[in-house]
Amino acid sequence: MRRPGRAERPSRAGQQPRAGRPRRRGLSGTLPATLRGRLALLALVTTVLWVALLTAAFNVALHEILRRQADDLLRTRAAAVAATVDIRADGTIAVREPGDDGALDSGIWIYRGAHVVERPAAPEPLQRRADALAGKGTRFADTSTPRSTRLYAMPLGGGGVQVATVVAAASLEPYLLTARSALAGSLGLALLLVGGVYLVTRMVIGRALRPVSTMSDQASRWSRYGAAQRFGAREARPAELAALAANLDQLLDRQAAVLRHEQQFTAELSHELRNPLARITAETDWLTARPRTADQSRSSHQAIAAAATQMAQICRTLLSEARQPSAAAAGRCAALDVARAVADRSRAEHPEAPPVTASGEPVDVGVTPELLERVLAPLLDNARRYAARAIALECVRLPDGARVFVADDGPGVPAEHAEAVFEAGRRFGSETDAHDGAGLGLPLARRLARAAGGDITLVPAPRGARFQVTLPPG
């Protein structure tokens, strides 16, 4: 039951923060958003600390100097008055009156013991303070009533016995006024200095960071459009900017490599999908050209389904290799069985081409069947283009794996082009053979084989071309 008189609490999902409760903000929320602002703030804080320290030290030193000056003045006046006091043998004193003693009589007390002999016209609080210094030896005293005044007591006597005391008083108002004026002036100068340093720091930092901003904008534009421009090394560039330029160039090179990889992957994927797509197109055109029997339609549908399945398999294999190149070789298959399956499919899909035979030793290899098919398919495509009468697949067992040879009896490849045939965009064979290949099959086959821990090389043969596929053990 609900308790009467108590409002319902909102649910947590819709609960609003209580009024008056401040939201917690991290330290980063109070800092400027720009690097220039943060550096300027750091310089400002550092300057404020140093200026505050110097201002405090200056005012403390000035206060000490003014205090010493006031003490020296009191000692001088007391010594001048003491020179006019004669101490007699019977312990009495006599004060000689100089011709013009107005300056000496102002703020001067002369005591014999605790009895005042001469005294100026002074307020009662100041008089009591002077009386308290009589006969007490050398000492200073301060009083703030009725105004800031400093007193100095100078003992007079002989034989270690104090007979008389001269007390001199001086107002501290002039010294305090000087100290206050110096404090106000130093604070004003400190504020001007801090403000000037902050403005100059922002301007200097802004100018210093301007090349960084310019380089960042340039790198952004170059990376967006895939431009080949780079910052390079310049002698006039500072060391920090040179290091930044080198790092940006490395990033641009990596991004360009990624773009090239994406373009290569797109081209290779389209290259691999071309044959099954052409098969689907041909079967579809054959079906729609004129009415077919039920058996013919069923055969065409099966061919289309097989080509679509092959396209899906190609996509899975290539995408898996592209996402995890180092793990693409995980798996196991019988190399001879895969070679025979590839040969059978080649004969079925290309009955007009030279026949493909598969032979050799049964051996297990450490790759998936789909990946091995994708490695062998481009080699068979090239062999079909140039073979005269036959194409042969041969599996050979090795202690550390296996080798699959793909050989044809065509014109072959010159020895000087043994590595060039694996370059993307290079046409395998004669430039006048008029085939429609894009020069991507062999580079893709080698890349897939190397990703699986193997390799593909062109080996010498008495006739035609002979490619060797090295595979890891299963």
Short mmCIF file of C-alpha atoms in Angstrom, two decimals:
data_model
loop_
_atom_site.label_atom_id
_atom_site.label_comp_id
_atom_site.label_asym_id
_atom_site.label_seq_id
_atom_site.Cartn_x
_atom_site.Cartn_y
_atom_site.Cartn_z
CA MET A 1 0.00 0.00 0.00
CA ARG A 2 1.06 3.52 -0.65
CA ARG A 3 1.72 5.66 2.35
CA PRO A 4 -0.50 8.75 2.45
CA GLY A 5 1.14 12.11 2.28
CA ARG A 6 4.28 10.90 0.56
CA ALA A 7 4.87 11.77 -3.08
CA GLU A 8 5.69 9.02 -5.50
CA ARG A 9 9.33 8.69 -6.44
CA PRO A 10 10.14 8.67 -10.15
CA SER A 11 11.68 5.56 -11.63
CA ARG A 12 15.43 5.39 -12.09
CA ALA A 13 15.14 5.50 -15.85
CA GLY A 14 13.29 8.83 -15.73
CA GLN A 15 14.78 10.20 -12.52
CA GLN A 16 15.98 13.78 -12.79
CA PRO A 17 18.95 15.14 -10.83
CA ARG A 18 18.01 16.95 -7.67
CA ALA A 19 17.96 20.71 -7.78
CA GLY A 20 20.93 22.28 -6.15
CA ARG A 21 23.15 19.21 -6.51
CA PRO A 22 26.10 20.16 -8.75
CA ARG A 23 27.19 17.75 -11.39
CA ARG A 24 30.65 16.35 -11.04
CA ARG A 25 33.02 17.54 -13.63
CA GLY A 26 36.42 16.15 -14.29
CA LEU A 27 39.56 18.22 -14.37
CA SER A 28 39.58 18.09 -18.16
CA GLY A 29 36.24 19.95 -18.20
CA THR A 30 37.87 23.03 -16.65
CA LEU A 31 40.82 23.20 -19.04
CA PRO A 32 40.82 25.02 -22.37
CA ALA A 33 39.94 22.86 -25.33
CA THR A 34 42.88 23.96 -27.50
CA LEU A 35 46.55 23.16 -27.01
CA ARG A 36 47.38 26.85 -27.37
CA GLY A 37 44.97 27.69 -24.54
CA ARG A 38 46.42 24.99 -22.29
CA LEU A 39 50.01 26.05 -22.91
CA ALA A 40 49.07 29.70 -22.35
CA LEU A 41 47.28 28.73 -19.12
CA LEU A 42 50.34 26.80 -17.97
CA ALA A 43 52.57 29.78 -18.73
CA LEU A 44 50.11 32.06 -16.92
CA VAL A 45 50.05 29.89 -13.79
CA THR A 46 53.84 29.62 -13.79
CA THR A 47 54.20 33.38 -14.24
CA VAL A 48 51.69 34.11 -11.48
CA LEU A 49 53.57 31.87 -9.06
CA TRP A 50 56.94 33.44 -9.84
CA VAL A 51 55.62 37.01 -9.80
CA ALA A 52 53.80 36.37 -6.52
CA LEU A 53 56.99 34.94 -5.02
CA LEU A 54 59.11 37.86 -6.25
CA THR A 55 56.54 40.45 -5.12
CA ALA A 56 56.32 38.93 -1.66
CA ALA A 57 60.12 38.74 -1.40
CA PHE A 58 60.47 42.36 -2.55
CA ASN A 59 57.93 43.68 -0.04
CA VAL A 60 59.40 41.66 2.83
CA ALA A 61 62.89 42.94 1.99
CA LEU A 62 61.61 46.53 1.70
CA HIS A 63 59.83 46.26 5.05
CA GLU A 64 63.05 45.03 6.65
CA ILE A 65 65.04 47.90 5.10
CA LEU A 66 62.54 50.50 6.30
CA ARG A 67 62.57 49.01 9.79
CA ARG A 68 66.38 49.23 9.91
CA GLN A 69 66.26 52.81 8.72
CA ALA A 70 63.79 53.68 11.49
CA ASP A 71 66.04 51.94 14.05
CA ASP A 72 69.12 53.79 12.78
CA LEU A 73 67.26 57.08 13.05
CA LEU A 74 66.26 56.34 16.64
CA ARG A 75 69.80 55.31 17.57
CA THR A 76 71.21 58.50 16.02
CA ARG A 77 68.76 60.74 17.88
CA ALA A 78 69.31 58.90 21.14
CA ALA A 79 73.09 59.14 20.76
CA ALA A 80 72.85 62.88 20.00
CA VAL A 81 70.80 63.47 23.16
CA ALA A 82 73.07 61.23 25.24
CA ALA A 83 76.00 63.47 24.28
CA THR A 84 74.28 66.37 26.13
CA VAL A 85 73.83 64.40 29.36
CA ASP A 86 76.60 64.51 31.99
CA ILE A 87 76.68 61.96 34.81
CA ARG A 88 78.21 63.36 37.99
CA ALA A 89 80.17 61.50 40.61
CA ASP A 90 77.31 61.63 43.10
CA GLY A 91 75.02 59.88 40.63
CA THR A 92 73.12 62.96 39.55
CA ILE A 93 72.87 64.03 35.95
CA ALA A 94 73.06 67.39 34.22
CA VAL A 95 71.61 68.10 30.81
CA ARG A 96 73.34 70.71 28.70
CA GLU A 97 71.04 72.74 26.59
CA PRO A 98 72.44 73.33 23.05
CA GLY A 99 71.62 76.50 21.17
CA ASP A 100 68.95 74.97 18.93
CA ASP A 101 67.57 71.85 20.60
CA GLY A 102 64.10 71.86 19.04
CA ALA A 103 64.91 68.83 16.91
CA LEU A 104 66.40 67.00 19.88
CA ASP A 105 63.55 67.72 22.28
CA SER A 106 60.88 66.29 19.93
CA GLY A 107 60.05 62.73 21.00
CA ILE A 108 62.90 62.47 23.57
CA TRP A 109 62.66 61.34 27.20
CA ILE A 110 65.51 61.51 29.72
CA TYR A 111 65.22 59.41 32.86
CA ARG A 112 67.33 59.19 36.03
CA GLY A 113 66.52 55.74 37.14
CA ALA A 114 62.75 55.54 36.76
CA HIS A 115 62.27 59.29 37.35
CA VAL A 116 61.72 61.36 34.24
CA VAL A 117 63.98 64.39 33.98
CA GLU A 118 62.78 65.71 30.65
CA ARG A 119 59.74 64.72 28.68
CA PRO A 120 58.01 65.93 25.53
CA ALA A 121 54.35 66.66 25.15
CA ALA A 122 53.05 63.18 24.32
CA PRO A 123 49.78 61.31 24.66
CA GLU A 124 49.31 59.32 27.83
CA PRO A 125 49.58 55.85 26.14
CA LEU A 126 52.89 56.84 24.57
CA GLN A 127 54.12 58.25 27.88
CA ARG A 128 53.32 55.01 29.70
CA ARG A 129 55.17 53.06 27.02
CA ALA A 130 58.25 55.26 27.43
CA ASP A 131 58.09 54.98 31.24
CA ALA A 132 58.09 51.19 30.89
CA LEU A 133 61.44 51.33 29.07
CA ALA A 134 63.25 53.39 31.73
CA GLY A 135 66.04 51.50 33.46
CA LYS A 136 65.51 48.33 31.40
CA GLY A 137 68.63 48.45 29.26
CA THR A 138 68.81 48.67 25.47
CA ARG A 139 65.58 47.71 23.77
CA PHE A 140 63.00 48.64 21.14
CA ALA A 141 59.22 48.82 21.53
CA ASP A 142 56.28 49.53 19.26
CA THR A 143 52.92 51.07 19.96
CA SER A 144 49.92 51.75 17.78
CA THR A 145 48.21 54.26 20.08
CA PRO A 146 47.49 56.90 19.03
CA ARG A 147 49.46 56.10 15.87
CA SER A 148 52.19 53.70 14.87
CA THR A 149 55.29 54.73 16.80
CA ARG A 150 58.59 53.00 17.52
CA LEU A 151 60.60 53.69 20.69
CA TYR A 152 64.26 53.05 21.51
CA ALA A 153 65.84 53.06 24.98
CA MET A 154 69.58 53.82 25.36
CA PRO A 155 71.09 53.22 28.82
CA LEU A 156 73.63 55.69 30.30
CA GLY A 157 76.02 55.00 33.20
CA GLY A 158 79.42 53.70 34.15
CA GLY A 159 81.00 50.74 35.80
CA GLY A 160 78.29 48.42 34.66
CA VAL A 161 75.58 50.45 36.44
CA GLN A 162 72.76 52.10 34.50
CA VAL A 163 72.22 55.59 35.90
CA ALA A 164 70.07 57.23 33.24
CA THR A 165 68.06 56.30 30.17
CA VAL A 166 67.42 58.20 26.97
CA VAL A 167 64.24 57.14 25.17
CA ALA A 168 63.73 58.28 21.58
CA ALA A 169 60.42 57.91 19.69
CA ALA A 170 59.70 58.25 15.97
CA SER A 171 56.52 57.87 13.99
CA LEU A 172 56.40 54.95 11.60
CA GLU A 173 53.70 56.50 9.38
CA PRO A 174 56.16 57.70 6.68
CA TYR A 175 57.75 54.24 6.51
CA LEU A 176 54.36 52.50 6.44
CA LEU A 177 53.22 54.87 3.69
CA THR A 178 56.31 54.00 1.70
CA ALA A 179 55.72 50.27 2.25
CA ARG A 180 52.06 50.54 1.23
CA SER A 181 52.93 52.54 -1.86
CA ALA A 182 55.61 50.01 -2.81
CA LEU A 183 53.13 47.16 -2.27
CA ALA A 184 50.48 48.81 -4.43
CA GLY A 185 53.03 49.60 -7.12
CA SER A 186 54.47 46.07 -7.10
CA LEU A 187 50.97 44.53 -7.32
CA GLY A 188 50.05 46.77 -10.23
CA LEU A 189 53.31 45.96 -11.98
CA ALA A 190 52.74 42.26 -11.30
CA LEU A 191 49.26 42.40 -12.84
CA LEU A 192 50.58 44.20 -15.90
CA LEU A 193 53.42 41.72 -16.17
CA VAL A 194 51.11 38.69 -15.86
CA GLY A 195 48.64 40.09 -18.40
CA GLY A 196 51.44 40.95 -20.83
CA VAL A 197 53.08 37.55 -20.43
CA TYR A 198 49.74 35.81 -21.04
CA LEU A 199 49.01 37.78 -24.21
CA VAL A 200 52.54 37.41 -25.54
CA THR A 201 52.53 33.70 -24.67
CA ARG A 202 49.27 33.10 -26.55
CA MET A 203 50.59 35.00 -29.56
CA VAL A 204 53.95 33.20 -29.54
CA ILE A 205 52.38 29.77 -28.99
CA GLY A 206 49.81 30.47 -31.70
CA ARG A 207 52.54 31.35 -34.18
CA ALA A 208 54.61 28.36 -33.09
CA LEU A 209 51.68 25.96 -33.51
CA ARG A 210 50.50 27.46 -36.79
CA PRO A 211 52.81 25.21 -38.86
CA VAL A 212 51.48 22.19 -36.94
CA SER A 213 47.90 23.16 -37.79
CA THR A 214 48.86 23.75 -41.41
CA MET A 215 50.60 20.39 -41.65
CA SER A 216 47.61 18.67 -40.03
CA ASP A 217 45.22 20.24 -42.54
CA GLN A 218 47.48 19.27 -45.42
CA ALA A 219 47.76 15.69 -44.18
CA SER A 220 43.96 15.54 -43.81
CA ARG A 221 43.42 16.75 -47.37
CA TRP A 222 46.06 14.42 -48.80
CA SER A 223 44.67 11.40 -46.94
CA ARG A 224 41.09 12.26 -47.97
CA TYR A 225 41.91 12.32 -51.67
CA GLY A 226 44.67 9.72 -51.61
CA ALA A 227 47.22 12.22 -52.90
CA ALA A 228 50.85 11.20 -53.25
CA GLN A 229 52.26 14.42 -51.73
CA ARG A 230 54.47 14.12 -48.67
CA PHE A 231 56.12 16.64 -46.38
CA GLY A 232 59.62 15.25 -46.84
CA ALA A 233 62.73 16.57 -45.11
CA ARG A 234 63.56 20.28 -45.15
CA GLU A 235 66.65 21.81 -43.61
CA ALA A 236 64.85 25.02 -42.54
CA ARG A 237 62.22 23.10 -40.55
CA PRO A 238 62.74 22.90 -36.75
CA ALA A 239 63.62 19.52 -35.29
CA GLU A 240 60.18 19.06 -33.66
CA LEU A 241 58.35 19.87 -36.90
CA ALA A 242 60.72 17.63 -38.83
CA ALA A 243 59.87 14.73 -36.51
CA LEU A 244 56.16 15.53 -36.88
CA ALA A 245 56.50 15.65 -40.66
CA ALA A 246 58.26 12.28 -40.66
CA ASN A 247 55.52 10.74 -38.50
CA LEU A 248 52.78 12.21 -40.71
CA ASP A 249 54.54 10.88 -43.80
CA GLN A 250 54.65 7.42 -42.22
CA LEU A 251 50.94 7.62 -41.41
CA LEU A 252 50.15 8.76 -44.94
CA ASP A 253 52.24 5.92 -46.35
CA ARG A 254 50.39 3.41 -44.16
CA GLN A 255 47.04 4.83 -45.18
CA ALA A 256 48.07 4.73 -48.83
CA ALA A 257 49.10 1.09 -48.34
CA VAL A 258 45.71 0.36 -46.78
CA LEU A 259 43.96 2.02 -49.73
CA ARG A 260 46.07 0.03 -52.16
CA HIS A 261 45.25 -3.14 -50.26
CA GLU A 262 41.54 -2.34 -50.41
CA GLN A 263 41.77 -1.65 -54.13
CA GLN A 264 43.72 -4.83 -54.67
CA PHE A 265 41.24 -6.83 -52.61
CA THR A 266 38.31 -5.37 -54.57
CA ALA A 267 40.00 -6.17 -57.86
CA GLU A 268 40.90 -9.69 -56.76
CA LEU A 269 37.39 -10.35 -55.48
CA SER A 270 35.86 -9.18 -58.75
CA HIS A 271 38.44 -11.26 -60.64
CA GLU A 272 37.53 -14.41 -58.72
CA LEU A 273 33.79 -13.82 -59.03
CA ARG A 274 33.97 -13.22 -62.78
CA ASN A 275 33.91 -16.88 -63.85
CA PRO A 276 30.95 -18.08 -61.74
CA LEU A 277 29.07 -14.88 -62.56
CA ALA A 278 29.68 -15.47 -66.27
CA ARG A 279 28.40 -19.03 -65.83
CA ILE A 280 25.21 -17.75 -64.15
CA THR A 281 24.71 -15.18 -66.90
CA ALA A 282 25.23 -17.77 -69.65
CA GLU A 283 22.84 -20.26 -68.08
CA THR A 284 20.22 -17.55 -67.54
CA ASP A 285 20.50 -16.39 -71.15
CA TRP A 286 20.27 -20.02 -72.34
CA LEU A 287 17.14 -20.58 -70.28
CA THR A 288 15.38 -17.46 -71.54
CA ALA A 289 16.44 -17.82 -75.19
CA ARG A 290 13.72 -20.41 -76.00
CA PRO A 291 11.62 -22.98 -74.17
CA ARG A 292 13.55 -25.85 -72.59
CA THR A 293 12.65 -29.31 -71.46
CA ALA A 294 12.31 -30.10 -67.80
CA ASP A 295 15.66 -31.92 -67.74
CA GLN A 296 17.40 -29.03 -69.47
CA SER A 297 15.87 -26.51 -67.07
CA ARG A 298 16.84 -28.67 -64.10
CA SER A 299 20.41 -28.93 -65.39
CA SER A 300 20.63 -25.15 -65.86
CA HIS A 301 19.21 -24.50 -62.40
CA GLN A 302 21.76 -26.84 -60.88
CA ALA A 303 24.57 -25.07 -62.77
CA ILE A 304 23.32 -21.69 -61.55
CA ALA A 305 23.06 -22.97 -57.98
CA ALA A 306 26.58 -24.43 -58.17
CA ALA A 307 27.97 -21.14 -59.51
CA ALA A 308 26.18 -19.19 -56.76
CA THR A 309 27.57 -21.58 -54.16
CA GLN A 310 31.04 -21.11 -55.62
CA MET A 311 30.62 -17.32 -55.45
CA ALA A 312 29.60 -17.54 -51.78
CA GLN A 313 32.59 -19.79 -51.07
CA ILE A 314 34.93 -17.36 -52.82
CA CYS A 315 33.55 -14.44 -50.80
CA ARG A 316 33.92 -16.32 -47.50
CA THR A 317 37.47 -17.41 -48.26
CA LEU A 318 38.73 -14.03 -49.45
CA LEU A 319 36.97 -12.09 -46.69
CA SER A 320 38.37 -14.42 -44.05
CA GLU A 321 41.87 -13.98 -45.46
CA ALA A 322 41.44 -10.21 -45.62
CA ARG A 323 40.23 -9.92 -42.03
CA GLN A 324 42.70 -12.34 -40.43
CA PRO A 325 45.62 -12.98 -42.79
CA SER A 326 47.70 -14.69 -40.13
CA ALA A 327 44.90 -17.12 -39.22
CA ALA A 328 43.70 -17.85 -42.76
CA ALA A 329 45.76 -21.04 -42.91
CA ALA A 330 44.02 -22.67 -39.94
CA GLY A 331 42.50 -25.96 -41.12
CA ARG A 332 43.36 -29.29 -42.70
CA CYS A 333 42.56 -31.09 -45.93
CA ALA A 334 43.74 -33.84 -48.27
CA ALA A 335 45.62 -32.07 -51.02
CA LEU A 336 45.13 -34.83 -53.64
CA ASP A 337 41.37 -34.92 -53.06
CA VAL A 338 41.08 -31.15 -53.46
CA ALA A 339 43.24 -31.28 -56.62
CA ARG A 340 41.01 -33.96 -58.13
CA ALA A 341 37.85 -31.97 -57.24
CA VAL A 342 39.31 -28.85 -58.87
CA ALA A 343 40.29 -30.87 -61.96
CA ASP A 344 36.80 -32.41 -62.24
CA ARG A 345 35.11 -29.03 -61.96
CA SER A 346 37.47 -27.55 -64.53
CA ARG A 347 36.67 -30.31 -67.02
CA ALA A 348 32.93 -29.87 -66.39
CA GLU A 349 32.91 -26.09 -66.70
CA HIS A 350 35.38 -25.90 -69.61
CA PRO A 351 34.82 -28.94 -71.81
CA GLU A 352 36.43 -27.21 -74.77
CA ALA A 353 39.71 -26.58 -72.87
CA PRO A 354 42.59 -29.06 -72.63
CA PRO A 355 41.76 -31.75 -70.04
CA VAL A 356 43.05 -31.44 -66.48
CA THR A 357 44.43 -34.49 -64.69
CA ALA A 358 45.32 -34.85 -61.00
CA SER A 359 47.77 -37.42 -59.67
CA GLY A 360 50.36 -37.94 -56.96
CA GLU A 361 50.64 -39.05 -53.34
CA PRO A 362 47.86 -38.65 -50.78
CA VAL A 363 49.02 -36.05 -48.27
CA ASP A 364 47.34 -33.85 -45.67
CA VAL A 365 48.18 -30.14 -45.61
CA GLY A 366 47.47 -27.45 -43.02
CA VAL A 367 45.00 -25.32 -44.99
CA THR A 368 41.26 -25.41 -45.52
CA PRO A 369 39.89 -27.02 -48.71
CA GLU A 370 38.31 -23.70 -49.73
CA LEU A 371 41.61 -21.84 -49.41
CA LEU A 372 43.50 -24.50 -51.38
CA GLU A 373 40.89 -24.27 -54.15
CA ARG A 374 41.31 -20.50 -54.27
CA VAL A 375 45.10 -20.97 -54.54
CA LEU A 376 44.83 -23.51 -57.35
CA ALA A 377 42.01 -21.83 -59.32
CA PRO A 378 44.07 -18.90 -60.72
CA LEU A 379 46.87 -21.30 -61.69
CA LEU A 380 44.40 -23.45 -63.62
CA ASP A 381 42.90 -20.35 -65.28
CA ASN A 382 46.31 -19.38 -66.60
CA ALA A 383 47.12 -22.96 -67.61
CA ARG A 384 43.88 -23.20 -69.64
CA ARG A 385 44.75 -20.04 -71.55
CA TYR A 386 48.12 -21.32 -72.77
CA ALA A 387 47.97 -25.15 -72.66
CA ALA A 388 48.09 -26.90 -76.01
CA ARG A 389 46.86 -30.41 -75.14
CA ALA A 390 46.98 -31.12 -71.40
CA ILE A 391 47.15 -29.65 -67.90
CA ALA A 392 48.52 -31.68 -65.01
CA LEU A 393 48.15 -31.39 -61.21
CA GLU A 394 50.63 -33.42 -59.18
CA CYS A 395 50.86 -33.78 -55.38
CA VAL A 396 54.21 -34.62 -53.78
CA ARG A 397 54.72 -35.47 -50.11
CA LEU A 398 57.56 -33.72 -48.23
CA PRO A 399 58.90 -34.12 -44.67
CA ASP A 400 57.81 -30.58 -43.81
CA GLY A 401 54.59 -30.41 -45.83
CA ALA A 402 53.65 -30.95 -49.44
CA ARG A 403 53.99 -29.55 -52.93
CA VAL A 404 51.36 -29.27 -55.61
CA PHE A 405 52.62 -28.73 -59.15
CA VAL A 406 50.42 -27.14 -61.84
CA ALA A 407 51.95 -27.68 -65.31
CA ASP A 408 50.84 -27.03 -68.87
CA ASP A 409 52.39 -27.69 -72.29
CA GLY A 410 52.03 -24.16 -73.57
CA PRO A 411 54.72 -21.67 -74.66
CA GLY A 412 56.00 -21.24 -71.09
CA VAL A 413 57.38 -18.18 -69.32
CA PRO A 414 60.88 -16.77 -69.91
CA ALA A 415 63.19 -17.17 -66.94
CA GLU A 416 63.64 -13.42 -66.62
CA HIS A 417 59.89 -13.05 -66.00
CA ALA A 418 59.73 -15.68 -63.25
CA GLU A 419 58.92 -13.05 -60.59
CA ALA A 420 57.22 -10.49 -62.81
CA VAL A 421 54.26 -12.82 -63.41
CA PHE A 422 53.32 -12.41 -59.71
CA GLU A 423 53.09 -8.64 -59.94
CA ALA A 424 49.57 -7.22 -59.90
CA GLY A 425 48.49 -5.98 -63.32
CA ARG A 426 51.11 -7.96 -65.25
CA ARG A 427 49.71 -10.13 -68.05
CA PHE A 428 50.99 -13.69 -67.98
CA GLY A 429 52.44 -14.68 -71.32
CA SER A 430 52.54 -12.74 -74.56
CA GLU A 431 51.09 -9.23 -74.71
CA THR A 432 49.36 -10.12 -77.98
CA ASP A 433 47.41 -13.16 -76.79
CA ALA A 434 44.24 -11.01 -76.50
CA HIS A 435 42.87 -12.75 -73.41
CA ASP A 436 40.71 -10.75 -71.03
CA GLY A 437 42.69 -11.38 -67.83
CA ALA A 438 43.46 -8.49 -65.51
CA GLY A 439 46.80 -9.81 -64.25
CA LEU A 440 45.46 -10.40 -60.70
CA GLY A 441 45.09 -14.19 -60.50
CA LEU A 442 48.68 -15.15 -59.83
CA PRO A 443 49.32 -12.32 -57.28
CA LEU A 444 46.17 -13.40 -55.41
CA ALA A 445 47.22 -17.07 -55.44
CA ARG A 446 50.68 -16.25 -54.08
CA ARG A 447 49.26 -13.93 -51.40
CA LEU A 448 46.82 -16.59 -50.23
CA ALA A 449 49.54 -19.25 -50.21
CA ARG A 450 51.92 -17.05 -48.20
CA ALA A 451 49.14 -16.15 -45.77
CA ALA A 452 48.71 -19.90 -45.19
CA GLY A 453 52.42 -20.36 -44.47
CA GLY A 454 53.38 -21.56 -47.95
CA ASP A 455 54.43 -20.00 -51.25
CA ILE A 456 54.12 -20.22 -55.04
CA THR A 457 57.11 -20.12 -57.38
CA LEU A 458 57.69 -20.70 -61.07
CA VAL A 459 60.11 -23.60 -61.54
CA PRO A 460 61.95 -24.62 -64.73
CA ALA A 461 60.24 -27.18 -66.99
CA PRO A 462 61.25 -28.87 -70.27
CA ARG A 463 58.11 -27.57 -71.90
CA GLY A 464 55.43 -25.05 -70.94
CA ALA A 465 55.03 -23.46 -67.51
CA ARG A 466 55.30 -25.31 -64.19
CA PHE A 467 54.19 -23.66 -60.95
CA GLN A 468 55.09 -25.10 -57.55
CA VAL A 469 52.69 -24.57 -54.63
CA THR A 470 54.37 -25.20 -51.26
CA LEU A 471 51.96 -25.96 -48.39
CA PRO A 472 52.49 -26.48 -44.63
CA PRO A 473 51.97 -29.92 -43.10
CA GLY A 474 48.51 -30.87 -41.85
#
